[in-house]
Amino acid sequence: MEKMKMNKELLFIKKNFTTKEEVINNTCSIAERLGYVNENFKTDIIKREQEFPTGLDTAVPIAMPHVGTNCNTSFMSITTVEKPVNFKYMDGTEGELPVEIIFLFGIVHPEDQMEVLKKLTALFRDENRLNRIINAQTNEEGFETMKEFLGDFVEAS
Amino acid sequence: MIKVVVACGGGIFTTSVVTDRLEEIMRKNKIRHTITPHKITEIPSITGEDLIVVTGKTSATNDEGIPVMIGISLFTGVGEEEFTEEFLAKVKEIEEQKGQNG
């Protein structure tokens, strides 16, 4: 089974981004450099976010931009920001949702990734764990925390 | 037999998770069912199904009048119990209607 890749270079902790576009551009350009996605992935993510936004008003608000197109390998990335950036609500609630954690990922074969997706869903429901990610001060700390949560289902490098 | 459609924006992640949760709910309540994945954009043209559960934002309605429910709470866990109750009530209503029709 293909594991979801989680590369240290795709962990962005306590960044000073001010818009969701900055977050998406930053992550997608590194993912492209790593060969995880091609140049059209970013466009797909942005388009998806416009048509079907991914801001979730969970215990700790998050956003999870993701698509399965123009993506060579399934991967996970995490961005945390010093000041919240606005995303639109996934459920169509009017207005903007300020989020502090952005999980941006690509899933090539969702049926192969069910276990890690379940882990991820459990993480989204877990206020304590999400707070631990927000509170991580360094890439190292964020990486270890995510590895602990997602376990053997990711290929960490 | 209840025929449920699960639809999300991308047709991948949330659909998989919500399908899993609905399977569990219907198994627990001994409801015979099928679940088919679709994309939100396909909602208007879906035919021959009983109920559509979407996991993203939509104001779309189905051309045949198949009811559309927003089931994002099955993904986030926020409001999950309320949704489950509403879902089961809707399923019951549909089963009764089907019974009456033969």
PDB file of C-alpha atoms in Angstrom:
ATOM      1  CA  MET A   1       0.000   0.000   0.000  1.00  0.00           C
ATOM      2  CA  GLU A   2       1.196   3.465  -0.877  1.00  0.00           C
ATOM      3  CA  LYS A   3       1.814   5.503   2.243  1.00  0.00           C
ATOM      4  CA  MET A   4       1.052   9.179   2.480  1.00  0.00           C
ATOM      5  CA  LYS A   5       4.304  11.131   2.325  1.00  0.00           C
ATOM      6  CA  MET A   6       5.024  13.595   5.086  1.00  0.00           C
ATOM      7  CA  ASN A   7       8.173  15.561   4.393  1.00  0.00           C
ATOM      8  CA  LYS A   8       9.784  17.923   6.904  1.00  0.00           C
ATOM      9  CA  GLU A   9      10.054  20.473   4.127  1.00  0.00           C
ATOM     10  CA  LEU A  10       6.266  20.595   4.002  1.00  0.00           C
ATOM     11  CA  LEU A  11       5.880  21.633   7.605  1.00  0.00           C
ATOM     12  CA  PHE A  12       5.513  25.349   8.055  1.00  0.00           C
ATOM     13  CA  ILE A  13       5.320  26.334  11.684  1.00  0.00           C
ATOM     14  CA  LYS A  14       4.333  29.753  13.016  1.00  0.00           C
ATOM     15  CA  LYS A  15       4.497  31.506   9.676  1.00  0.00           C
ATOM     16  CA  ASN A  16       3.485  35.098   9.054  1.00  0.00           C
ATOM     17  CA  PHE A  17       1.101  34.468   6.187  1.00  0.00           C
ATOM     18  CA  THR A  18      -1.867  36.796   5.981  1.00  0.00           C
ATOM     19  CA  THR A  19      -4.027  35.206   3.266  1.00  0.00           C
ATOM     20  CA  LYS A  20      -5.025  31.699   2.289  1.00  0.00           C
ATOM     21  CA  GLU A  21      -3.484  32.298  -1.136  1.00  0.00           C
ATOM     22  CA  GLU A  22      -0.088  32.848   0.475  1.00  0.00           C
ATOM     23  CA  VAL A  23      -0.431  29.605   2.414  1.00  0.00           C
ATOM     24  CA  ILE A  24      -1.489  27.666  -0.682  1.00  0.00           C
ATOM     25  CA  ASN A  25       1.202  29.199  -2.939  1.00  0.00           C
ATOM     26  CA  ASN A  26       3.933  28.467  -0.435  1.00  0.00           C
ATOM     27  CA  THR A  27       2.975  24.839   0.147  1.00  0.00           C
ATOM     28  CA  CYS A  28       2.255  24.040  -3.481  1.00  0.00           C
ATOM     29  CA  SER A  29       5.529  25.453  -4.769  1.00  0.00           C
ATOM     30  CA  ILE A  30       7.551  23.301  -2.343  1.00  0.00           C
ATOM     31  CA  ALA A  31       5.404  20.227  -3.122  1.00  0.00           C
ATOM     32  CA  GLU A  32       6.091  20.849  -6.794  1.00  0.00           C
ATOM     33  CA  ARG A  33       9.833  21.138  -6.190  1.00  0.00           C
ATOM     34  CA  LEU A  34       9.739  17.816  -4.315  1.00  0.00           C
ATOM     35  CA  GLY A  35       8.020  16.256  -7.330  1.00  0.00           C
ATOM     36  CA  TYR A  36       4.838  15.409  -5.379  1.00  0.00           C
ATOM     37  CA  VAL A  37       2.640  17.484  -7.676  1.00  0.00           C
ATOM     38  CA  ASN A  38       2.829  19.155 -11.053  1.00  0.00           C
ATOM     39  CA  GLU A  39       2.349  22.837 -11.810  1.00  0.00           C
ATOM     40  CA  ASN A  40      -1.441  22.504 -12.176  1.00  0.00           C
ATOM     41  CA  PHE A  41      -2.042  21.193  -8.660  1.00  0.00           C
ATOM     42  CA  LYS A  42      -2.022  24.699  -7.192  1.00  0.00           C
ATOM     43  CA  THR A  43      -4.671  25.853  -9.669  1.00  0.00           C
ATOM     44  CA  ASP A  44      -6.831  22.852  -8.766  1.00  0.00           C
ATOM     45  CA  ILE A  45      -6.496  23.585  -5.046  1.00  0.00           C
ATOM     46  CA  ILE A  46      -7.390  27.251  -5.500  1.00  0.00           C
ATOM     47  CA  LYS A  47     -10.331  26.414  -7.758  1.00  0.00           C
ATOM     48  CA  ARG A  48     -11.597  23.837  -5.306  1.00  0.00           C
ATOM     49  CA  GLU A  49     -11.323  26.305  -2.450  1.00  0.00           C
ATOM     50  CA  GLN A  50     -13.404  28.799  -4.446  1.00  0.00           C
ATOM     51  CA  GLU A  51     -16.103  26.316  -5.421  1.00  0.00           C
ATOM     52  CA  PHE A  52     -16.114  24.068  -2.372  1.00  0.00           C
ATOM     53  CA  PRO A  53     -14.277  25.746   0.499  1.00  0.00           C
ATOM     54  CA  THR A  54     -12.722  23.630   3.256  1.00  0.00           C
ATOM     55  CA  GLY A  55     -12.832  25.775   6.403  1.00  0.00           C
ATOM     56  CA  LEU A  56     -14.143  23.661   9.280  1.00  0.00           C
ATOM     57  CA  ASP A  57     -15.440  25.246  12.444  1.00  0.00           C
ATOM     58  CA  THR A  58     -14.320  22.413  14.690  1.00  0.00           C
ATOM     59  CA  ALA A  59     -13.205  22.824  18.313  1.00  0.00           C
ATOM     60  CA  VAL A  60     -10.102  24.449  16.879  1.00  0.00           C
ATOM     61  CA  PRO A  61     -10.981  25.876  13.434  1.00  0.00           C
ATOM     62  CA  ILE A  62      -8.970  24.352  10.608  1.00  0.00           C
ATOM     63  CA  ALA A  63      -8.882  24.330   6.828  1.00  0.00           C
ATOM     64  CA  MET A  64      -8.054  21.306   4.719  1.00  0.00           C
ATOM     65  CA  PRO A  65      -7.535  22.190   1.064  1.00  0.00           C
ATOM     66  CA  HIS A  66      -7.093  18.932  -0.860  1.00  0.00           C
ATOM     67  CA  VAL A  67      -7.557  17.425  -4.299  1.00  0.00           C
ATOM     68  CA  GLY A  68      -6.542  14.246  -6.047  1.00  0.00           C
ATOM     69  CA  THR A  69      -5.708  15.738  -9.422  1.00  0.00           C
ATOM     70  CA  ASN A  70      -2.311  16.720 -10.811  1.00  0.00           C
ATOM     71  CA  CYS A  71      -0.746  14.947  -7.884  1.00  0.00           C
ATOM     72  CA  ASN A  72       1.934  12.250  -8.320  1.00  0.00           C
ATOM     73  CA  THR A  73       1.976  10.910  -4.799  1.00  0.00           C
ATOM     74  CA  SER A  74      -0.264  11.231  -1.764  1.00  0.00           C
ATOM     75  CA  PHE A  75       1.217  13.674   0.704  1.00  0.00           C
ATOM     76  CA  MET A  76       0.392  15.699   3.789  1.00  0.00           C
ATOM     77  CA  SER A  77       1.489  19.203   4.719  1.00  0.00           C
ATOM     78  CA  ILE A  78       0.827  21.381   7.731  1.00  0.00           C
ATOM     79  CA  THR A  79       0.998  25.136   8.067  1.00  0.00           C
ATOM     80  CA  THR A  80       0.436  26.983  11.330  1.00  0.00           C
ATOM     81  CA  VAL A  81       0.258  30.758  11.355  1.00  0.00           C
ATOM     82  CA  GLU A  82       1.120  33.433  13.907  1.00  0.00           C
ATOM     83  CA  LYS A  83      -2.142  35.229  13.164  1.00  0.00           C
ATOM     84  CA  PRO A  84      -5.237  33.459  11.818  1.00  0.00           C
ATOM     85  CA  VAL A  85      -5.910  33.583   8.075  1.00  0.00           C
ATOM     86  CA  ASN A  86      -9.433  33.546   6.662  1.00  0.00           C
ATOM     87  CA  PHE A  87     -10.999  30.633   4.849  1.00  0.00           C
ATOM     88  CA  LYS A  88     -14.585  30.184   3.711  1.00  0.00           C
ATOM     89  CA  TYR A  89     -16.773  27.716   5.569  1.00  0.00           C
ATOM     90  CA  MET A  90     -17.122  24.232   4.149  1.00  0.00           C
ATOM     91  CA  ASP A  91     -20.777  24.034   5.148  1.00  0.00           C
ATOM     92  CA  GLY A  92     -21.679  27.251   3.370  1.00  0.00           C
ATOM     93  CA  THR A  93     -22.021  29.429   6.478  1.00  0.00           C
ATOM     94  CA  GLU A  94     -21.709  33.065   5.421  1.00  0.00           C
ATOM     95  CA  GLY A  95     -18.552  35.003   6.201  1.00  0.00           C
ATOM     96  CA  GLU A  96     -14.963  34.091   6.852  1.00  0.00           C
ATOM     97  CA  LEU A  97     -13.531  31.542   9.260  1.00  0.00           C
ATOM     98  CA  PRO A  98     -10.192  32.514  10.850  1.00  0.00           C
ATOM     99  CA  VAL A  99      -7.995  29.407  11.063  1.00  0.00           C
ATOM    100  CA  GLU A 100      -4.617  28.767  12.614  1.00  0.00           C
ATOM    101  CA  ILE A 101      -3.873  25.338  11.145  1.00  0.00           C
ATOM    102  CA  ILE A 102      -4.018  24.439   7.482  1.00  0.00           C
ATOM    103  CA  PHE A 103      -3.734  20.821   6.409  1.00  0.00           C
ATOM    104  CA  LEU A 104      -3.058  20.909   2.684  1.00  0.00           C
ATOM    105  CA  PHE A 105      -2.828  17.496   1.087  1.00  0.00           C
ATOM    106  CA  GLY A 106      -3.076  15.419  -2.033  1.00  0.00           C
ATOM    107  CA  ILE A 107      -4.729  12.000  -2.213  1.00  0.00           C
ATOM    108  CA  VAL A 108      -4.127  10.009  -5.349  1.00  0.00           C
ATOM    109  CA  HIS A 109      -5.985   6.825  -4.389  1.00  0.00           C
ATOM    110  CA  PRO A 110      -8.349   7.566  -1.493  1.00  0.00           C
ATOM    111  CA  GLU A 111      -9.247   3.881  -1.152  1.00  0.00           C
ATOM    112  CA  ASP A 112      -5.589   3.160  -0.286  1.00  0.00           C
ATOM    113  CA  GLN A 113      -5.515   5.947   2.258  1.00  0.00           C
ATOM    114  CA  MET A 114      -8.565   5.118   4.350  1.00  0.00           C
ATOM    115  CA  GLU A 115      -6.596   4.351   7.511  1.00  0.00           C
ATOM    116  CA  VAL A 116      -4.644   7.585   7.508  1.00  0.00           C
ATOM    117  CA  LEU A 117      -7.785   9.533   6.564  1.00  0.00           C
ATOM    118  CA  LYS A 118      -9.566   8.033   9.559  1.00  0.00           C
ATOM    119  CA  LYS A 119      -6.649   9.050  11.766  1.00  0.00           C
ATOM    120  CA  LEU A 120      -6.846  12.521  10.319  1.00  0.00           C
ATOM    121  CA  THR A 121     -10.581  12.735  10.968  1.00  0.00           C
ATOM    122  CA  ALA A 122      -9.986  11.684  14.562  1.00  0.00           C
ATOM    123  CA  LEU A 123      -7.335  14.393  14.821  1.00  0.00           C
ATOM    124  CA  PHE A 124      -9.754  17.034  13.499  1.00  0.00           C
ATOM    125  CA  ARG A 125     -12.150  16.105  16.290  1.00  0.00           C
ATOM    126  CA  ASP A 126      -9.515  16.293  18.991  1.00  0.00           C
ATOM    127  CA  GLU A 127      -9.161  19.746  20.530  1.00  0.00           C
ATOM    128  CA  ASN A 128      -6.145  18.832  22.679  1.00  0.00           C
ATOM    129  CA  ARG A 129      -4.195  17.428  19.789  1.00  0.00           C
ATOM    130  CA  LEU A 130      -4.989  20.333  17.509  1.00  0.00           C
ATOM    131  CA  ASN A 131      -3.856  22.693  20.232  1.00  0.00           C
ATOM    132  CA  ARG A 132      -0.603  20.797  20.503  1.00  0.00           C
ATOM    133  CA  ILE A 133       0.014  21.411  16.817  1.00  0.00           C
ATOM    134  CA  ILE A 134      -0.835  25.113  17.155  1.00  0.00           C
ATOM    135  CA  ASN A 135       1.470  25.383  20.126  1.00  0.00           C
ATOM    136  CA  ALA A 136       4.403  23.719  18.410  1.00  0.00           C
ATOM    137  CA  GLN A 137       7.144  26.335  18.165  1.00  0.00           C
ATOM    138  CA  THR A 138       9.534  24.626  15.772  1.00  0.00           C
ATOM    139  CA  ASN A 139       9.296  22.450  12.673  1.00  0.00           C
ATOM    140  CA  GLU A 140      10.866  19.613  14.641  1.00  0.00           C
ATOM    141  CA  GLU A 141       8.184  19.776  17.313  1.00  0.00           C
ATOM    142  CA  GLY A 142       5.382  19.980  14.754  1.00  0.00           C
ATOM    143  CA  PHE A 143       6.816  17.053  12.832  1.00  0.00           C
ATOM    144  CA  GLU A 144       7.152  14.824  15.889  1.00  0.00           C
ATOM    145  CA  THR A 145       3.610  15.683  16.964  1.00  0.00           C
ATOM    146  CA  MET A 146       2.159  14.804  13.576  1.00  0.00           C
ATOM    147  CA  LYS A 147       4.174  11.584  13.397  1.00  0.00           C
ATOM    148  CA  GLU A 148       2.824  10.627  16.789  1.00  0.00           C
ATOM    149  CA  PHE A 149      -0.771  11.254  15.644  1.00  0.00           C
ATOM    150  CA  LEU A 150      -0.626   9.651  12.224  1.00  0.00           C
ATOM    151  CA  GLY A 151       1.737   6.857  13.180  1.00  0.00           C
ATOM    152  CA  ASP A 152       2.784   4.241  10.670  1.00  0.00           C
ATOM    153  CA  PHE A 153       0.339   5.432   8.088  1.00  0.00           C
ATOM    154  CA  VAL A 154       2.665   8.109   6.846  1.00  0.00           C
ATOM    155  CA  GLU A 155       6.102   7.795   5.350  1.00  0.00           C
ATOM    156  CA  ALA A 156       7.989  10.487   7.203  1.00  0.00           C
ATOM    157  CA  SER A 157      11.148  11.928   5.703  1.00  0.00           C
TER     158      SER A 157
ATOM    159  CA  MET B   1     -34.019  -0.793   0.964  1.00  0.00           C
ATOM    160  CA  ILE B   2     -32.790   2.783   1.209  1.00  0.00           C
ATOM    161  CA  LYS B   3     -30.573   4.114  -1.541  1.00  0.00           C
ATOM    162  CA  VAL B   4     -28.294   6.839  -0.257  1.00  0.00           C
ATOM    163  CA  VAL B   5     -25.948   9.083  -2.210  1.00  0.00           C
ATOM    164  CA  VAL B   6     -22.997  10.741  -0.493  1.00  0.00           C
ATOM    165  CA  ALA B   7     -21.632  13.781  -2.304  1.00  0.00           C
ATOM    166  CA  CYS B   8     -18.761  16.168  -1.632  1.00  0.00           C
ATOM    167  CA  GLY B   9     -16.858  18.825  -3.528  1.00  0.00           C
ATOM    168  CA  GLY B  10     -13.864  16.806  -4.542  1.00  0.00           C
ATOM    169  CA  GLY B  11     -15.521  13.409  -4.304  1.00  0.00           C
ATOM    170  CA  ILE B  12     -12.720  11.972  -2.200  1.00  0.00           C
ATOM    171  CA  PHE B  13     -11.936  12.566   1.418  1.00  0.00           C
ATOM    172  CA  THR B  14     -15.111  13.627   3.186  1.00  0.00           C
ATOM    173  CA  THR B  15     -17.181  11.253   1.060  1.00  0.00           C
ATOM    174  CA  SER B  16     -15.129   8.301   2.280  1.00  0.00           C
ATOM    175  CA  VAL B  17     -15.404   9.320   5.913  1.00  0.00           C
ATOM    176  CA  VAL B  18     -19.117  10.150   5.819  1.00  0.00           C
ATOM    177  CA  THR B  19     -19.884   6.932   3.925  1.00  0.00           C
ATOM    178  CA  ASP B  20     -18.183   4.996   6.698  1.00  0.00           C
ATOM    179  CA  ARG B  21     -20.224   6.763   9.386  1.00  0.00           C
ATOM    180  CA  LEU B  22     -23.517   6.257   7.519  1.00  0.00           C
ATOM    181  CA  GLU B  23     -22.723   2.557   7.027  1.00  0.00           C
ATOM    182  CA  GLU B  24     -22.237   2.269  10.753  1.00  0.00           C
ATOM    183  CA  ILE B  25     -25.433   4.153  11.616  1.00  0.00           C
ATOM    184  CA  MET B  26     -27.560   2.105   9.227  1.00  0.00           C
ATOM    185  CA  ARG B  27     -26.004  -1.202  10.252  1.00  0.00           C
ATOM    186  CA  LYS B  28     -26.663  -0.417  13.877  1.00  0.00           C
ATOM    187  CA  ASN B  29     -30.292   0.412  13.062  1.00  0.00           C
ATOM    188  CA  LYS B  30     -30.670  -2.613  10.792  1.00  0.00           C
ATOM    189  CA  ILE B  31     -31.518  -0.540   7.737  1.00  0.00           C
ATOM    190  CA  ARG B  32     -30.930  -2.280   4.415  1.00  0.00           C
ATOM    191  CA  HIS B  33     -29.158   0.175   2.163  1.00  0.00           C
ATOM    192  CA  THR B  34     -26.855   1.031  -0.678  1.00  0.00           C
ATOM    193  CA  ILE B  35     -24.453   3.990  -0.641  1.00  0.00           C
ATOM    194  CA  THR B  36     -23.122   5.534  -3.835  1.00  0.00           C
ATOM    195  CA  PRO B  37     -20.528   8.328  -4.061  1.00  0.00           C
ATOM    196  CA  HIS B  38     -21.137  11.343  -6.262  1.00  0.00           C
ATOM    197  CA  LYS B  39     -19.897  14.886  -6.672  1.00  0.00           C
ATOM    198  CA  ILE B  40     -21.893  17.857  -5.438  1.00  0.00           C
ATOM    199  CA  THR B  41     -22.111  19.178  -8.988  1.00  0.00           C
ATOM    200  CA  GLU B  42     -24.047  16.042  -9.956  1.00  0.00           C
ATOM    201  CA  ILE B  43     -26.825  16.577  -7.399  1.00  0.00           C
ATOM    202  CA  PRO B  44     -29.472  17.979  -9.780  1.00  0.00           C
ATOM    203  CA  SER B  45     -29.221  15.068 -12.225  1.00  0.00           C
ATOM    204  CA  ILE B  46     -29.070  12.101  -9.842  1.00  0.00           C
ATOM    205  CA  THR B  47     -31.933   9.659 -10.447  1.00  0.00           C
ATOM    206  CA  GLY B  48     -33.334   6.541  -8.848  1.00  0.00           C
ATOM    207  CA  GLU B  49     -31.971   7.245  -5.345  1.00  0.00           C
ATOM    208  CA  ASP B  50     -33.822   7.952  -2.090  1.00  0.00           C
ATOM    209  CA  LEU B  51     -31.675  10.399  -0.171  1.00  0.00           C
ATOM    210  CA  ILE B  52     -28.647  12.608  -0.831  1.00  0.00           C
ATOM    211  CA  VAL B  53     -26.205  13.500   1.955  1.00  0.00           C
ATOM    212  CA  VAL B  54     -23.700  16.237   1.086  1.00  0.00           C
ATOM    213  CA  THR B  55     -20.555  17.165   2.961  1.00  0.00           C
ATOM    214  CA  GLY B  56     -19.917  20.575   1.507  1.00  0.00           C
ATOM    215  CA  LYS B  57     -21.761  23.770   0.859  1.00  0.00           C
ATOM    216  CA  THR B  58     -24.612  23.571  -1.585  1.00  0.00           C
ATOM    217  CA  SER B  59     -27.954  25.121  -2.304  1.00  0.00           C
ATOM    218  CA  ALA B  60     -28.504  22.626  -5.104  1.00  0.00           C
ATOM    219  CA  THR B  61     -31.728  20.694  -5.305  1.00  0.00           C
ATOM    220  CA  ASN B  62     -32.434  17.493  -7.148  1.00  0.00           C
ATOM    221  CA  ASP B  63     -34.553  17.600 -10.289  1.00  0.00           C
ATOM    222  CA  GLU B  64     -36.534  14.555  -9.168  1.00  0.00           C
ATOM    223  CA  GLY B  65     -37.058  15.983  -5.716  1.00  0.00           C
ATOM    224  CA  ILE B  66     -34.751  13.576  -3.893  1.00  0.00           C
ATOM    225  CA  PRO B  67     -34.185  15.164  -0.454  1.00  0.00           C
ATOM    226  CA  VAL B  68     -30.754  16.702   0.171  1.00  0.00           C
ATOM    227  CA  MET B  69     -29.284  16.757   3.706  1.00  0.00           C
ATOM    228  CA  ILE B  70     -26.088  18.503   4.836  1.00  0.00           C
ATOM    229  CA  GLY B  71     -24.088  15.857   6.670  1.00  0.00           C
ATOM    230  CA  ILE B  72     -20.864  17.670   7.443  1.00  0.00           C
ATOM    231  CA  SER B  73     -21.370  16.979  11.152  1.00  0.00           C
ATOM    232  CA  LEU B  74     -20.600  13.317  10.487  1.00  0.00           C
ATOM    233  CA  PHE B  75     -17.190  14.514   9.432  1.00  0.00           C
ATOM    234  CA  THR B  76     -16.437  17.077  12.125  1.00  0.00           C
ATOM    235  CA  GLY B  77     -18.286  15.355  14.957  1.00  0.00           C
ATOM    236  CA  VAL B  78     -19.914  18.687  15.865  1.00  0.00           C
ATOM    237  CA  GLY B  79     -23.687  18.118  15.937  1.00  0.00           C
ATOM    238  CA  GLU B  80     -23.317  14.479  14.976  1.00  0.00           C
ATOM    239  CA  GLU B  81     -26.059  13.181  17.278  1.00  0.00           C
ATOM    240  CA  GLU B  82     -28.586  15.703  16.007  1.00  0.00           C
ATOM    241  CA  PHE B  83     -27.777  14.829  12.430  1.00  0.00           C
ATOM    242  CA  THR B  84     -28.068  11.104  13.121  1.00  0.00           C
ATOM    243  CA  GLU B  85     -31.553  11.621  14.590  1.00  0.00           C
ATOM    244  CA  GLU B  86     -32.665  13.712  11.629  1.00  0.00           C
ATOM    245  CA  PHE B  87     -31.198  11.205   9.213  1.00  0.00           C
ATOM    246  CA  LEU B  88     -32.967   8.251  10.830  1.00  0.00           C
ATOM    247  CA  ALA B  89     -36.259  10.156  10.895  1.00  0.00           C
ATOM    248  CA  LYS B  90     -35.880  10.939   7.197  1.00  0.00           C
ATOM    249  CA  VAL B  91     -35.072   7.322   6.372  1.00  0.00           C
ATOM    250  CA  LYS B  92     -38.160   6.199   8.279  1.00  0.00           C
ATOM    251  CA  GLU B  93     -40.303   8.701   6.401  1.00  0.00           C
ATOM    252  CA  ILE B  94     -38.930   7.488   3.058  1.00  0.00           C
ATOM    253  CA  GLU B  95     -39.472   3.840   3.968  1.00  0.00           C
ATOM    254  CA  GLU B  96     -43.068   4.587   4.923  1.00  0.00           C
ATOM    255  CA  GLN B  97     -43.680   6.415   1.657  1.00  0.00           C
ATOM    256  CA  LYS B  98     -42.191   3.541  -0.284  1.00  0.00           C
ATOM    257  CA  GLY B  99     -44.369   1.087   1.641  1.00  0.00           C
ATOM    258  CA  GLN B 100     -47.482   3.027   0.699  1.00  0.00           C
ATOM    259  CA  ASN B 101     -46.516   3.067  -2.933  1.00  0.00           C
ATOM    260  CA  GLY B 102     -46.413  -0.669  -3.040  1.00  0.00           C
TER     261      GLY B 102
END
